[in-house]
mmCIF file of C-alpha atoms in Angstrom:
data_model
loop_
_atom_site.group_PDB
_atom_site.id
_atom_site.type_symbol
_atom_site.label_atom_id
_atom_site.label_comp_id
_atom_site.label_asym_id
_atom_site.label_seq_id
_atom_site.Cartn_x
_atom_site.Cartn_y
_atom_site.Cartn_z
ATOM 1 C CA UNK C 1 -0.125 -0.088 0.042
ATOM 2 C CA UNK C 2 3.032 2.207 0.756
ATOM 3 C CA UNK C 3 3.967 2.271 -2.860
ATOM 4 C CA UNK C 4 0.238 3.299 -4.158
ATOM 5 C CA UNK C 5 0.380 6.161 -1.647
ATOM 6 C CA UNK C 6 4.017 7.123 -2.840
ATOM 7 C CA UNK C 7 2.800 7.139 -6.452
ATOM 8 C CA UNK C 8 -0.611 9.208 -5.765
ATOM 9 C CA UNK C 9 1.774 11.775 -3.730
ATOM 10 C CA UNK C 10 4.109 12.104 -6.612
ATOM 11 C CA UNK C 11 1.087 12.627 -8.918
ATOM 12 C CA UNK C 12 -0.041 15.382 -6.699
ATOM 13 C CA UNK C 13 3.024 17.377 -6.437
ATOM 14 C CA UNK C 14 3.649 17.101 -10.192
ATOM 15 C CA UNK C 15 0.006 18.579 -10.594
ATOM 16 C CA UNK C 16 1.116 21.549 -8.438
ATOM 17 C CA UNK C 17 3.823 22.672 -11.225
ATOM 18 C CA UNK C 18 3.665 23.662 -15.010
ATOM 19 C CA UNK C 19 7.061 23.274 -16.443
ATOM 20 C CA UNK C 20 7.820 21.142 -19.397
ATOM 21 C CA UNK C 21 10.021 18.837 -17.596
ATOM 22 C CA UNK C 22 7.322 18.214 -14.983
ATOM 23 C CA UNK C 23 4.900 17.610 -17.524
ATOM 24 C CA UNK C 24 6.921 14.725 -18.788
ATOM 25 C CA UNK C 25 7.490 13.308 -15.345
ATOM 26 C CA UNK C 26 3.706 13.626 -14.839
ATOM 27 C CA UNK C 27 3.111 11.529 -17.673
ATOM 28 C CA UNK C 28 5.533 8.714 -16.388
ATOM 29 C CA UNK C 29 4.133 8.901 -13.055
ATOM 30 C CA UNK C 30 0.491 9.087 -14.426
ATOM 31 C CA UNK C 31 1.213 5.756 -16.275
ATOM 32 C CA UNK C 32 2.380 4.095 -12.933
ATOM 33 C CA UNK C 33 -0.514 5.506 -11.236
ATOM 34 C CA UNK C 34 -2.967 4.064 -13.866
ATOM 35 C CA UNK C 35 -1.214 0.406 -13.392
ATOM 36 C CA UNK C 36 -1.858 0.612 -9.819
ATOM 37 C CA UNK C 37 -5.403 1.950 -10.155
ATOM 38 C CA UNK C 38 -6.099 -0.892 -12.626
ATOM 39 C CA UNK C 39 -4.493 -3.450 -10.244
ATOM 40 C CA UNK C 40 -6.738 -2.112 -7.410
ATOM 41 C CA UNK C 41 -9.726 -2.546 -9.374
ATOM 42 C CA UNK C 42 -9.275 -6.084 -9.936
ATOM 43 C CA UNK C 43 -8.390 -6.613 -5.973
ATOM 44 C CA UNK C 44 -11.884 -4.950 -5.425
ATOM 45 C CA UNK C 45 -10.252 -1.826 -3.997
ATOM 46 C CA UNK C 46 -12.554 0.556 -5.769
ATOM 47 C CA UNK C 47 -12.440 3.415 -3.547
ATOM 48 C CA UNK C 48 -8.595 3.820 -3.584
ATOM 49 C CA UNK C 49 -8.738 3.372 -7.365
ATOM 50 C CA UNK C 50 -11.317 6.235 -7.627
ATOM 51 C CA UNK C 51 -9.038 8.401 -5.293
ATOM 52 C CA UNK C 52 -6.093 8.104 -7.772
ATOM 53 C CA UNK C 53 -8.387 8.731 -10.968
ATOM 54 C CA UNK C 54 -9.847 11.752 -9.269
ATOM 55 C CA UNK C 55 -6.329 12.959 -8.579
ATOM 56 C CA UNK C 56 -5.529 12.440 -12.237
ATOM 57 C CA UNK C 57 -8.357 14.162 -13.597
ATOM 58 C CA UNK C 58 -7.881 17.214 -11.939
ATOM 59 C CA UNK C 59 -4.614 17.482 -14.142
ATOM 60 C CA UNK C 60 -4.155 19.551 -17.067
ATOM 61 C CA UNK C 61 -5.886 17.536 -20.049
ATOM 62 C CA UNK C 62 -3.432 19.117 -22.484
ATOM 63 C CA UNK C 63 -0.549 17.309 -20.494
ATOM 64 C CA UNK C 64 -2.334 13.949 -19.961
ATOM 65 C CA UNK C 65 -4.227 11.830 -22.115
ATOM 66 C CA UNK C 66 -7.485 11.383 -20.032
ATOM 67 C CA UNK C 67 -9.097 8.165 -21.967
ATOM 68 C CA UNK C 68 -7.179 5.557 -19.853
ATOM 69 C CA UNK C 69 -8.610 7.445 -16.813
ATOM 70 C CA UNK C 70 -11.841 7.322 -18.035
ATOM 71 C CA UNK C 71 -12.102 3.725 -19.274
ATOM 72 C CA UNK C 72 -10.829 2.860 -15.728
ATOM 73 C CA UNK C 73 -13.649 5.012 -14.404
ATOM 74 C CA UNK C 74 -15.953 2.983 -16.606
ATOM 75 C CA UNK C 75 -14.898 -0.238 -14.986
ATOM 76 C CA UNK C 76 -15.296 1.221 -11.381
ATOM 77 C CA UNK C 77 -19.057 1.893 -12.354
ATOM 78 C CA UNK C 78 -19.220 -1.266 -13.927
ATOM 79 C CA UNK C 79 -18.031 -3.348 -10.783
ATOM 80 C CA UNK C 80 -20.435 -1.045 -8.576
ATOM 81 C CA UNK C 81 -23.477 -2.153 -10.597
ATOM 82 C CA UNK C 82 -23.928 1.197 -12.436
ATOM 83 C CA UNK C 83 -23.806 -0.460 -15.821
ATOM 84 C CA UNK C 84 -25.579 2.868 -17.206
ATOM 85 C CA UNK C 85 -22.744 4.982 -16.125
ATOM 86 C CA UNK C 86 -20.042 2.544 -17.468
ATOM 87 C CA UNK C 87 -22.106 2.662 -20.699
ATOM 88 C CA UNK C 88 -22.113 6.333 -20.845
ATOM 89 C CA UNK C 89 -18.519 6.702 -20.531
ATOM 90 C CA UNK C 90 -17.456 4.065 -22.907
ATOM 91 C CA UNK C 91 -19.914 5.473 -25.762
ATOM 92 C CA UNK C 92 -18.532 8.892 -25.158
ATOM 93 C CA UNK C 93 -15.076 7.771 -25.534
ATOM 94 C CA UNK C 94 -15.833 5.874 -28.848
ATOM 95 C CA UNK C 95 -17.689 8.908 -30.325
ATOM 96 C CA UNK C 96 -14.835 11.051 -29.621
ATOM 97 C CA UNK C 97 -12.376 8.437 -31.201
ATOM 98 C CA UNK C 98 -14.418 5.969 -33.669
ATOM 99 C CA UNK C 99 -10.957 4.663 -34.197
ATOM 100 C CA UNK C 100 -10.231 3.345 -30.290
ATOM 101 C CA UNK C 101 -10.967 -0.054 -30.999
ATOM 102 C CA UNK C 102 -10.141 -1.124 -27.446
ATOM 103 C CA UNK C 103 -12.580 1.015 -25.895
ATOM 104 C CA UNK C 104 -15.239 0.263 -28.396
ATOM 105 C CA UNK C 105 -14.614 -3.610 -27.640
ATOM 106 C CA UNK C 106 -14.990 -2.658 -23.925
ATOM 107 C CA UNK C 107 -18.074 -1.369 -24.701
ATOM 108 C CA UNK C 108 -19.401 -4.466 -26.530
ATOM 109 C CA UNK C 109 -18.163 -6.619 -23.842
ATOM 110 C CA UNK C 110 -20.197 -4.432 -21.284
ATOM 111 C CA UNK C 111 -23.374 -4.710 -23.340
ATOM 112 C CA UNK C 112 -22.915 -8.630 -24.014
ATOM 113 C CA UNK C 113 -22.861 -8.811 -20.011
ATOM 114 C CA UNK C 114 -25.743 -6.536 -19.598
ATOM 115 C CA UNK C 115 -27.973 -8.691 -21.724
ATOM 116 C CA UNK C 116 -28.126 -5.683 -24.677
ATOM 117 C CA UNK C 117 -27.514 -8.037 -27.687
ATOM 118 C CA UNK C 118 -29.100 -5.752 -30.418
ATOM 119 C CA UNK C 119 -26.942 -2.877 -29.226
ATOM 120 C CA UNK C 120 -23.631 -4.990 -29.065
ATOM 121 C CA UNK C 121 -24.275 -6.235 -32.661
ATOM 122 C CA UNK C 122 -24.563 -2.561 -33.812
ATOM 123 C CA UNK C 123 -21.315 -1.936 -32.133
ATOM 124 C CA UNK C 124 -19.375 -4.687 -33.467
ATOM 125 C CA UNK C 125 -20.675 -4.011 -37.092
ATOM 126 C CA UNK C 126 -18.907 -0.426 -36.515
ATOM 127 C CA UNK C 127 -15.895 -2.063 -34.974
ATOM 128 C CA UNK C 128 -15.604 -4.470 -38.357
ATOM 129 C CA UNK C 129 -16.154 -1.355 -40.525
ATOM 130 C CA UNK C 130 -12.881 0.570 -38.922
ATOM 131 C CA UNK C 131 -10.784 -2.190 -39.464
ATOM 132 C CA UNK C 132 -9.445 -3.112 -36.270
ATOM 133 C CA UNK C 133 -6.053 -4.995 -35.713
ATOM 134 C CA UNK C 134 -5.918 -8.808 -35.486
ATOM 135 C CA UNK C 135 -6.180 -9.300 -32.042
ATOM 136 C CA UNK C 136 -9.136 -7.171 -31.643
ATOM 137 C CA UNK C 137 -10.932 -8.747 -34.540
ATOM 138 C CA UNK C 138 -10.551 -12.300 -33.414
ATOM 139 C CA UNK C 139 -11.924 -11.380 -30.231
ATOM 140 C CA UNK C 140 -14.951 -9.360 -31.859
ATOM 141 C CA UNK C 141 -15.419 -12.516 -33.801
ATOM 142 C CA UNK C 142 -15.676 -14.391 -31.103
ATOM 143 C CA UNK C 143 -18.093 -12.047 -29.237
ATOM 144 C CA UNK C 144 -20.169 -12.228 -32.487
ATOM 145 C CA UNK C 145 -20.484 -16.136 -31.805
ATOM 146 C CA UNK C 146 -21.549 -15.541 -28.622
ATOM 147 C CA UNK C 147 -24.475 -13.138 -29.624
ATOM 148 C CA UNK C 148 -25.123 -15.921 -32.375
ATOM 149 C CA UNK C 149 -25.444 -18.389 -29.965
ATOM 150 C CA UNK C 150 -27.718 -16.487 -27.835
ATOM 151 C CA UNK C 151 -30.109 -15.517 -30.584
ATOM 152 C CA UNK C 152 -33.182 -17.845 -30.379
ATOM 153 C CA UNK C 153 -36.034 -16.205 -32.728
ATOM 154 C CA UNK C 154 -35.127 -14.220 -36.264
ATOM 155 C CA UNK C 155 -37.644 -12.923 -38.552
ATOM 156 C CA UNK C 156 -36.853 -11.501 -41.923
ATOM 157 C CA UNK C 157 -39.397 -9.495 -44.181
ATOM 158 C CA UNK C 158 -38.348 -8.042 -47.597
ATOM 159 C CA UNK C 159 -40.139 -6.786 -50.619
ATOM 160 C CA UNK C 160 -38.624 -6.221 -54.082
ATOM 161 C CA UNK C 161 -39.858 -4.989 -57.570
ATOM 162 C CA UNK C 162 -39.528 -7.645 -60.083
ATOM 163 C CA UNK C 163 -39.925 -7.613 -63.722
ATOM 164 C CA UNK C 164 -42.658 -9.710 -65.418
ATOM 165 C CA UNK C 165 -43.708 -10.738 -68.545
ATOM 166 C CA UNK C 166 -45.381 -13.905 -70.314
ATOM 167 C CA UNK C 167 -42.068 -15.671 -70.522
ATOM 168 C CA UNK C 168 -41.422 -15.300 -66.710
ATOM 169 C CA UNK C 169 -37.641 -14.613 -67.327
ATOM 170 C CA UNK C 170 -37.738 -11.996 -69.805
ATOM 171 C CA UNK C 171 -37.248 -8.286 -69.060
ATOM 172 C CA UNK C 172 -39.586 -5.584 -69.524
ATOM 173 C CA UNK C 173 -38.854 -4.819 -73.140
ATOM 174 C CA UNK C 174 -39.846 -5.640 -76.730
ATOM 175 C CA UNK C 175 -36.560 -7.440 -77.587
ATOM 176 C CA UNK C 176 -34.967 -10.131 -75.363
ATOM 177 C CA UNK C 177 -32.811 -13.337 -75.675
ATOM 178 C CA UNK C 178 -34.714 -16.278 -74.434
ATOM 179 C CA UNK C 179 -32.471 -18.933 -72.557
ATOM 180 C CA UNK C 180 -29.893 -16.262 -72.616
ATOM 181 C CA UNK C 181 -28.926 -16.770 -76.260
ATOM 182 C CA UNK C 182 -31.926 -17.005 -78.514
ATOM 183 C CA UNK C 183 -33.357 -13.784 -79.889
ATOM 184 C CA UNK C 184 -36.977 -13.489 -79.465
ATOM 185 C CA UNK C 185 -39.547 -10.451 -79.447
ATOM 186 C CA UNK C 186 -42.591 -9.904 -77.602
ATOM 187 C CA UNK C 187 -45.838 -9.583 -79.719
ATOM 188 C CA UNK C 188 -48.542 -6.741 -78.955
ATOM 189 C CA UNK C 189 -50.586 -8.987 -76.565
ATOM 190 C CA UNK C 190 -47.430 -10.028 -74.652
ATOM 191 C CA UNK C 191 -46.353 -6.697 -74.523
ATOM 192 C CA UNK C 192 -49.708 -5.489 -73.121
ATOM 193 C CA UNK C 193 -49.552 -8.139 -70.498
ATOM 194 C CA UNK C 194 -46.226 -7.163 -69.270
ATOM 195 C CA UNK C 195 -45.114 -5.089 -66.487
ATOM 196 C CA UNK C 196 -43.674 -4.568 -63.145
ATOM 197 C CA UNK C 197 -44.335 -7.074 -60.082
ATOM 198 C CA UNK C 198 -43.742 -6.983 -56.581
ATOM 199 C CA UNK C 199 -42.274 -9.740 -54.647
ATOM 200 C CA UNK C 200 -43.010 -10.171 -50.901
ATOM 201 C CA UNK C 201 -41.048 -12.737 -48.396
ATOM 202 C CA UNK C 202 -40.936 -13.367 -45.098
ATOM 203 C CA UNK C 203 -39.124 -15.925 -42.966
ATOM 204 C CA UNK C 204 -39.331 -16.938 -39.124
ATOM 205 C CA UNK C 205 -36.369 -19.019 -37.653
ATOM 206 C CA UNK C 206 -36.345 -20.580 -33.964
ATOM 207 C CA UNK C 207 -33.108 -22.024 -32.629
ATOM 208 C CA UNK C 208 -33.504 -23.345 -29.152
ATOM 209 C CA UNK C 209 -30.506 -24.539 -27.455
ATOM 210 C CA UNK C 210 -30.406 -28.615 -27.143
ATOM 211 C CA UNK C 211 -26.912 -29.463 -25.871
ATOM 212 C CA UNK C 212 -23.562 -27.740 -26.133
ATOM 213 C CA UNK C 213 -22.755 -26.691 -29.679
ATOM 214 C CA UNK C 214 -26.107 -28.095 -30.983
ATOM 215 C CA UNK C 215 -29.276 -25.923 -31.448
ATOM 216 C CA UNK C 216 -32.750 -26.829 -32.788
ATOM 217 C CA UNK C 217 -33.914 -25.343 -36.256
ATOM 218 C CA UNK C 218 -37.520 -24.768 -36.901
ATOM 219 C CA UNK C 219 -38.131 -22.409 -39.917
ATOM 220 C CA UNK C 220 -41.020 -21.377 -42.071
ATOM 221 C CA UNK C 221 -41.205 -18.739 -44.845
ATOM 222 C CA UNK C 222 -43.224 -17.740 -47.870
ATOM 223 C CA UNK C 223 -42.743 -15.809 -50.959
ATOM 224 C CA UNK C 224 -45.434 -13.998 -52.940
ATOM 225 C CA UNK C 225 -45.044 -12.495 -56.409
ATOM 226 C CA UNK C 226 -47.859 -10.232 -57.453
ATOM 227 C CA UNK C 227 -47.357 -9.531 -61.247
ATOM 228 C CA UNK C 228 -49.166 -6.666 -63.038
ATOM 229 C CA UNK C 229 -51.226 -7.292 -66.154
ATOM 230 C CA UNK C 230 -50.179 -10.908 -66.014
ATOM 231 C CA UNK C 231 -52.088 -14.400 -64.692
ATOM 232 C CA UNK C 232 -48.561 -16.056 -63.491
ATOM 233 C CA UNK C 233 -48.722 -14.623 -59.877
ATOM 234 C CA UNK C 234 -46.992 -17.204 -57.440
ATOM 235 C CA UNK C 235 -46.592 -18.227 -54.155
ATOM 236 C CA UNK C 236 -43.907 -20.643 -52.678
ATOM 237 C CA UNK C 237 -44.256 -21.552 -48.941
ATOM 238 C CA UNK C 238 -41.627 -23.620 -47.325
ATOM 239 C CA UNK C 239 -41.032 -25.253 -43.628
ATOM 240 C CA UNK C 240 -38.024 -27.231 -42.413
ATOM 241 C CA UNK C 241 -36.887 -28.587 -39.200
ATOM 242 C CA UNK C 242 -33.623 -30.185 -37.993
ATOM 243 C CA UNK C 243 -30.737 -29.259 -35.872
ATOM 244 C CA UNK C 244 -27.954 -26.613 -36.102
ATOM 245 C CA UNK C 245 -24.149 -27.558 -35.080
ATOM 246 C CA UNK C 246 -20.771 -26.416 -34.741
ATOM 247 C CA UNK C 247 -19.144 -22.826 -34.203
ATOM 248 C CA UNK C 248 -15.750 -24.078 -33.853
ATOM 249 C CA UNK C 249 -13.324 -21.942 -36.318
ATOM 250 C CA UNK C 250 -16.220 -20.070 -37.276
ATOM 251 C CA UNK C 251 -17.743 -22.535 -38.953
ATOM 252 C CA UNK C 252 -21.398 -23.801 -38.861
ATOM 253 C CA UNK C 253 -23.856 -26.332 -40.333
ATOM 254 C CA UNK C 254 -27.203 -27.341 -40.491
ATOM 255 C CA UNK C 255 -29.212 -30.253 -41.468
ATOM 256 C CA UNK C 256 -33.025 -30.470 -41.799
ATOM 257 C CA UNK C 257 -36.045 -32.550 -43.336
ATOM 258 C CA UNK C 258 -37.535 -29.646 -45.838
ATOM 259 C CA UNK C 259 -41.087 -29.471 -47.153
ATOM 260 C CA UNK C 260 -42.455 -27.167 -49.765
ATOM 261 C CA UNK C 261 -45.933 -25.936 -51.541
ATOM 262 C CA UNK C 262 -45.991 -23.975 -54.740
ATOM 263 C CA UNK C 263 -48.979 -22.064 -56.123
ATOM 264 C CA UNK C 264 -49.200 -20.730 -59.611
ATOM 265 C CA UNK C 265 -52.037 -18.137 -60.679
ATOM 266 C CA UNK C 266 -53.770 -18.792 -57.313
ATOM 267 C CA UNK C 267 -54.142 -22.663 -57.997
ATOM 268 C CA UNK C 268 -52.181 -25.633 -56.338
ATOM 269 C CA UNK C 269 -49.246 -26.278 -58.484
ATOM 270 C CA UNK C 270 -46.465 -28.749 -56.955
ATOM 271 C CA UNK C 271 -45.503 -30.076 -53.626
ATOM 272 C CA UNK C 272 -42.261 -31.226 -52.553
ATOM 273 C CA UNK C 273 -40.233 -32.920 -49.545
ATOM 274 C CA UNK C 274 -36.897 -33.596 -48.754
ATOM 275 C CA UNK C 275 -33.582 -33.037 -46.946
ATOM 276 C CA UNK C 276 -30.947 -30.193 -46.621
ATOM 277 C CA UNK C 277 -27.629 -30.306 -45.326
ATOM 278 C CA UNK C 278 -25.444 -26.959 -45.610
ATOM 279 C CA UNK C 279 -21.890 -25.792 -44.104
ATOM 280 C CA UNK C 280 -20.913 -22.219 -44.017
ATOM 281 C CA UNK C 281 -17.619 -20.344 -42.893
ATOM 282 C CA UNK C 282 -17.617 -16.944 -41.492
ATOM 283 C CA UNK C 283 -14.753 -15.193 -43.196
ATOM 284 C CA UNK C 284 -15.892 -11.697 -41.894
ATOM 285 C CA UNK C 285 -19.350 -10.672 -40.154
ATOM 286 C CA UNK C 286 -20.399 -9.459 -43.971
ATOM 287 C CA UNK C 287 -18.782 -12.057 -45.891
ATOM 288 C CA UNK C 288 -19.790 -15.814 -45.565
ATOM 289 C CA UNK C 289 -18.494 -18.824 -47.766
ATOM 290 C CA UNK C 290 -21.163 -21.823 -47.487
ATOM 291 C CA UNK C 291 -21.891 -24.880 -49.364
ATOM 292 C CA UNK C 292 -25.133 -26.818 -49.702
ATOM 293 C CA UNK C 293 -26.434 -30.321 -50.788
ATOM 294 C CA UNK C 294 -30.313 -30.935 -51.023
ATOM 295 C CA UNK C 295 -32.642 -33.552 -52.146
ATOM 296 C CA UNK C 296 -36.028 -33.203 -53.132
ATOM 297 C CA UNK C 297 -39.257 -35.566 -54.251
ATOM 298 C CA UNK C 298 -41.376 -33.133 -56.277
ATOM 299 C CA UNK C 299 -45.213 -34.112 -57.226
ATOM 300 C CA UNK C 300 -47.069 -32.004 -59.333
ATOM 301 C CA UNK C 301 -50.853 -31.541 -59.051
ATOM 302 C CA UNK C 302 -51.844 -31.948 -62.482
ATOM 303 C CA UNK C 303 -48.589 -33.473 -64.259
ATOM 304 C CA UNK C 304 -48.210 -36.870 -62.705
ATOM 305 C CA UNK C 305 -45.766 -37.607 -65.483
ATOM 306 C CA UNK C 306 -43.234 -34.853 -64.257
ATOM 307 C CA UNK C 307 -43.128 -36.304 -60.543
ATOM 308 C CA UNK C 308 -39.828 -37.274 -59.394
ATOM 309 C CA UNK C 309 -36.577 -36.212 -57.589
#
């Protein structure tokens, strides 16, 4: 405890003098004081650590980087149960310097421990956007996997404009290439029936934990395409159930049984059932590499001769 008092006294004495020599001495003494404060926080001596930080905070900010002081103050607030104050301090630090990867990751860890998964995801995305160094990036990927493991329910809803013609794959223009290479032209009636359509999709996914490294996988989805001036509106309903497994080395997989129902122009068109196995490796939080194998048995409502795998 004597060495702590000596350091604290030295810092206090240095604060009273304004020469350049003392400014350099202050920096050296402050670094030692910060190490002592950090050790005190680990040992539970929050009051003593706070006294050191208050002394450092009273110095001239132009002669001393106050960010490490604020970071330790956030640790003290968190250990006292004041997560709101700890979060406020860390958010202020990363707002002041978005490239401060260490403080942003401290904020991410705080948000994860406090159960604020959505806010933690946003901070992780911002961290990756600022190209952190390799050590921070690896820690961030591990944090991302923790959040993925904790997420149980997901809902995705999308809408998009889509071209529509009486040949399905053609663009909204007079001339086009059928199958990508055969020049073709829409007749007058086809042009009248051609126009833009809108596709809507929705997917819901539930992944309850089963055992270590294994989660359940239950999903349902629908895609509806509503085309203007055309009769080939279509809808596809899907469902699957199975398991998700593995998060080692940023690799995960899924094995499911699948079922699908298709409607064409408002009428039942086909149904299918089968299985799917997929593997995925996360390269970055925005880039993933995947492979999938699936097998389906398709049964058409009005074309039994086309039934098959």
